[in-house]
Amino acid sequence: MGVDAVLRVGGELVVGLPDPSGGTFDAAGDFDRLLPLNPDAFPILSRIDPEGVAEFGPSEMAAIVDEAERVLALVKAGPERRGVLRLQALAAHGSGIPLAALRITGD
């Protein structure tokens, strides 16, 4: 199944965000094949456990946006790239909302 990333604001699921690849989306996934990430290069994203749960607040989401940009430079076209783009979009949306939480759940 892989990892699943969802954004909640005040406990409510954020749905219908513009998908960077076209259309809309509600969650991010498909990037689990990239895990684990090097903690020296990606200190926030390296906390994602493909078999556990990680939760990030707004300030960490701002860092995810930057780290995701660096991951994208390493990833070719395909589902992993689309997953990272969606993760980045979730983080960008939530980074400016005080009650936002990005929750990433593994298998």
mmCIF file of C-alpha atoms in Angstrom:
data_model
loop_
_atom_site.group_PDB
_atom_site.id
_atom_site.type_symbol
_atom_site.label_atom_id
_atom_site.label_comp_id
_atom_site.label_asym_id
_atom_site.label_seq_id
_atom_site.Cartn_x
_atom_site.Cartn_y
_atom_site.Cartn_z
ATOM 1 C CA MET A 1 0.000 0.000 0.000
ATOM 2 C CA GLY A 2 2.825 2.472 0.742
ATOM 3 C CA VAL A 3 2.604 5.767 2.552
ATOM 4 C CA ASP A 4 -0.378 8.091 2.629
ATOM 5 C CA ALA A 5 -0.092 11.802 3.429
ATOM 6 C CA VAL A 6 -3.140 13.853 4.386
ATOM 7 C CA LEU A 7 -3.534 17.435 5.514
ATOM 8 C CA ARG A 8 -5.930 18.365 8.301
ATOM 9 C CA VAL A 9 -6.844 21.804 9.542
ATOM 10 C CA GLY A 10 -8.501 21.902 12.955
ATOM 11 C CA GLY A 11 -9.127 18.163 12.633
ATOM 12 C CA GLU A 12 -10.909 18.472 9.282
ATOM 13 C CA LEU A 13 -9.479 16.784 6.199
ATOM 14 C CA VAL A 14 -8.447 19.207 3.444
ATOM 15 C CA VAL A 15 -9.836 17.978 0.112
ATOM 16 C CA GLY A 16 -9.860 19.106 -3.484
ATOM 17 C CA LEU A 17 -6.472 20.831 -3.693
ATOM 18 C CA PRO A 18 -5.207 21.674 -7.194
ATOM 19 C CA ASP A 19 -3.009 18.791 -8.344
ATOM 20 C CA PRO A 20 0.339 19.950 -9.774
ATOM 21 C CA SER A 21 -0.130 17.256 -12.456
ATOM 22 C CA GLY A 22 -3.675 18.368 -13.315
ATOM 23 C CA GLY A 23 -7.107 17.996 -11.704
ATOM 24 C CA THR A 24 -7.531 17.892 -7.935
ATOM 25 C CA PHE A 25 -6.316 15.603 -5.160
ATOM 26 C CA ASP A 26 -6.899 14.881 -1.477
ATOM 27 C CA ALA A 27 -3.797 12.921 -0.401
ATOM 28 C CA ALA A 28 -0.244 12.137 -1.441
ATOM 29 C CA GLY A 29 1.444 8.779 -1.821
ATOM 30 C CA ASP A 30 3.551 6.815 -4.284
ATOM 31 C CA PHE A 31 6.831 8.205 -2.945
ATOM 32 C CA ASP A 32 7.510 5.341 -0.518
ATOM 33 C CA ARG A 33 10.048 3.778 -2.924
ATOM 34 C CA LEU A 34 12.244 6.831 -2.268
ATOM 35 C CA LEU A 35 12.363 6.109 1.472
ATOM 36 C CA PRO A 36 14.346 6.221 3.629
ATOM 37 C CA LEU A 37 15.885 9.580 2.818
ATOM 38 C CA ASN A 38 19.291 10.666 4.094
ATOM 39 C CA PRO A 39 18.813 12.591 7.375
ATOM 40 C CA ASP A 40 21.821 14.813 6.670
ATOM 41 C CA ALA A 41 20.391 15.959 3.332
ATOM 42 C CA PHE A 42 16.684 15.824 4.256
ATOM 43 C CA PRO A 43 16.305 16.324 8.037
ATOM 44 C CA ILE A 44 12.508 16.691 7.980
ATOM 45 C CA LEU A 45 11.562 14.249 5.203
ATOM 46 C CA SER A 46 13.894 11.611 6.653
ATOM 47 C CA ARG A 47 11.492 11.368 9.613
ATOM 48 C CA ILE A 48 8.931 9.664 7.355
ATOM 49 C CA ASP A 49 8.740 6.000 8.338
ATOM 50 C CA PRO A 50 7.242 3.771 5.617
ATOM 51 C CA GLU A 51 5.897 1.528 8.375
ATOM 52 C CA GLY A 52 4.959 4.159 10.962
ATOM 53 C CA VAL A 53 3.349 7.545 11.445
ATOM 54 C CA ALA A 54 4.900 11.000 11.247
ATOM 55 C CA GLU A 55 3.108 14.282 11.859
ATOM 56 C CA PHE A 56 4.333 17.739 10.889
ATOM 57 C CA GLY A 57 3.181 21.214 11.913
ATOM 58 C CA PRO A 58 3.171 24.405 9.832
ATOM 59 C CA SER A 59 6.844 25.330 10.327
ATOM 60 C CA GLU A 60 7.964 21.813 9.444
ATOM 61 C CA MET A 61 5.702 21.907 6.381
ATOM 62 C CA ALA A 62 7.553 24.996 5.177
ATOM 63 C CA ALA A 63 10.787 22.986 5.398
ATOM 64 C CA ILE A 64 9.119 20.075 3.573
ATOM 65 C CA VAL A 65 8.383 22.383 0.635
ATOM 66 C CA ASP A 66 12.098 23.168 0.313
ATOM 67 C CA GLU A 67 13.268 19.598 0.869
ATOM 68 C CA ALA A 68 10.709 18.258 -1.621
ATOM 69 C CA GLU A 69 12.124 20.619 -4.242
ATOM 70 C CA ARG A 70 15.531 19.008 -3.753
ATOM 71 C CA VAL A 71 14.025 15.503 -3.926
ATOM 72 C CA LEU A 72 12.290 16.432 -7.186
ATOM 73 C CA ALA A 73 15.676 17.259 -8.692
ATOM 74 C CA LEU A 74 16.637 13.611 -8.097
ATOM 75 C CA VAL A 75 13.421 11.944 -9.316
ATOM 76 C CA LYS A 76 12.502 11.221 -12.917
ATOM 77 C CA ALA A 77 8.939 11.278 -14.272
ATOM 78 C CA GLY A 78 6.560 8.683 -12.866
ATOM 79 C CA PRO A 79 4.440 7.963 -9.806
ATOM 80 C CA GLU A 80 7.181 8.903 -7.323
ATOM 81 C CA ARG A 81 7.553 12.349 -8.867
ATOM 82 C CA ARG A 82 3.779 12.866 -8.847
ATOM 83 C CA GLY A 83 3.665 11.758 -5.198
ATOM 84 C CA VAL A 84 6.406 14.185 -4.165
ATOM 85 C CA LEU A 85 4.688 17.007 -6.071
ATOM 86 C CA ARG A 86 1.462 16.297 -4.204
ATOM 87 C CA LEU A 87 3.289 16.095 -0.872
ATOM 88 C CA GLN A 88 4.907 19.431 -1.642
ATOM 89 C CA ALA A 89 1.506 20.957 -2.520
ATOM 90 C CA LEU A 90 -0.033 19.679 0.743
ATOM 91 C CA ALA A 91 2.884 21.114 2.712
ATOM 92 C CA ALA A 92 2.771 24.446 0.877
ATOM 93 C CA HIS A 93 -0.947 24.793 1.564
ATOM 94 C CA GLY A 94 -0.644 23.858 5.247
ATOM 95 C CA SER A 95 2.516 25.796 6.038
ATOM 96 C CA GLY A 96 0.662 29.090 6.436
ATOM 97 C CA ILE A 97 -2.227 27.732 8.531
ATOM 98 C CA PRO A 98 -1.625 27.672 12.308
ATOM 99 C CA LEU A 99 -3.919 24.686 13.021
ATOM 100 C CA ALA A 100 -2.690 22.565 10.114
ATOM 101 C CA ALA A 101 -1.159 19.124 10.557
ATOM 102 C CA LEU A 102 0.344 16.965 7.821
ATOM 103 C CA ARG A 103 0.090 13.306 8.801
ATOM 104 C CA ILE A 104 1.993 10.657 6.890
ATOM 105 C CA THR A 105 1.041 7.067 7.620
ATOM 106 C CA GLY A 106 2.917 4.006 6.412
ATOM 107 C CA ASP A 107 1.754 0.421 5.979
#
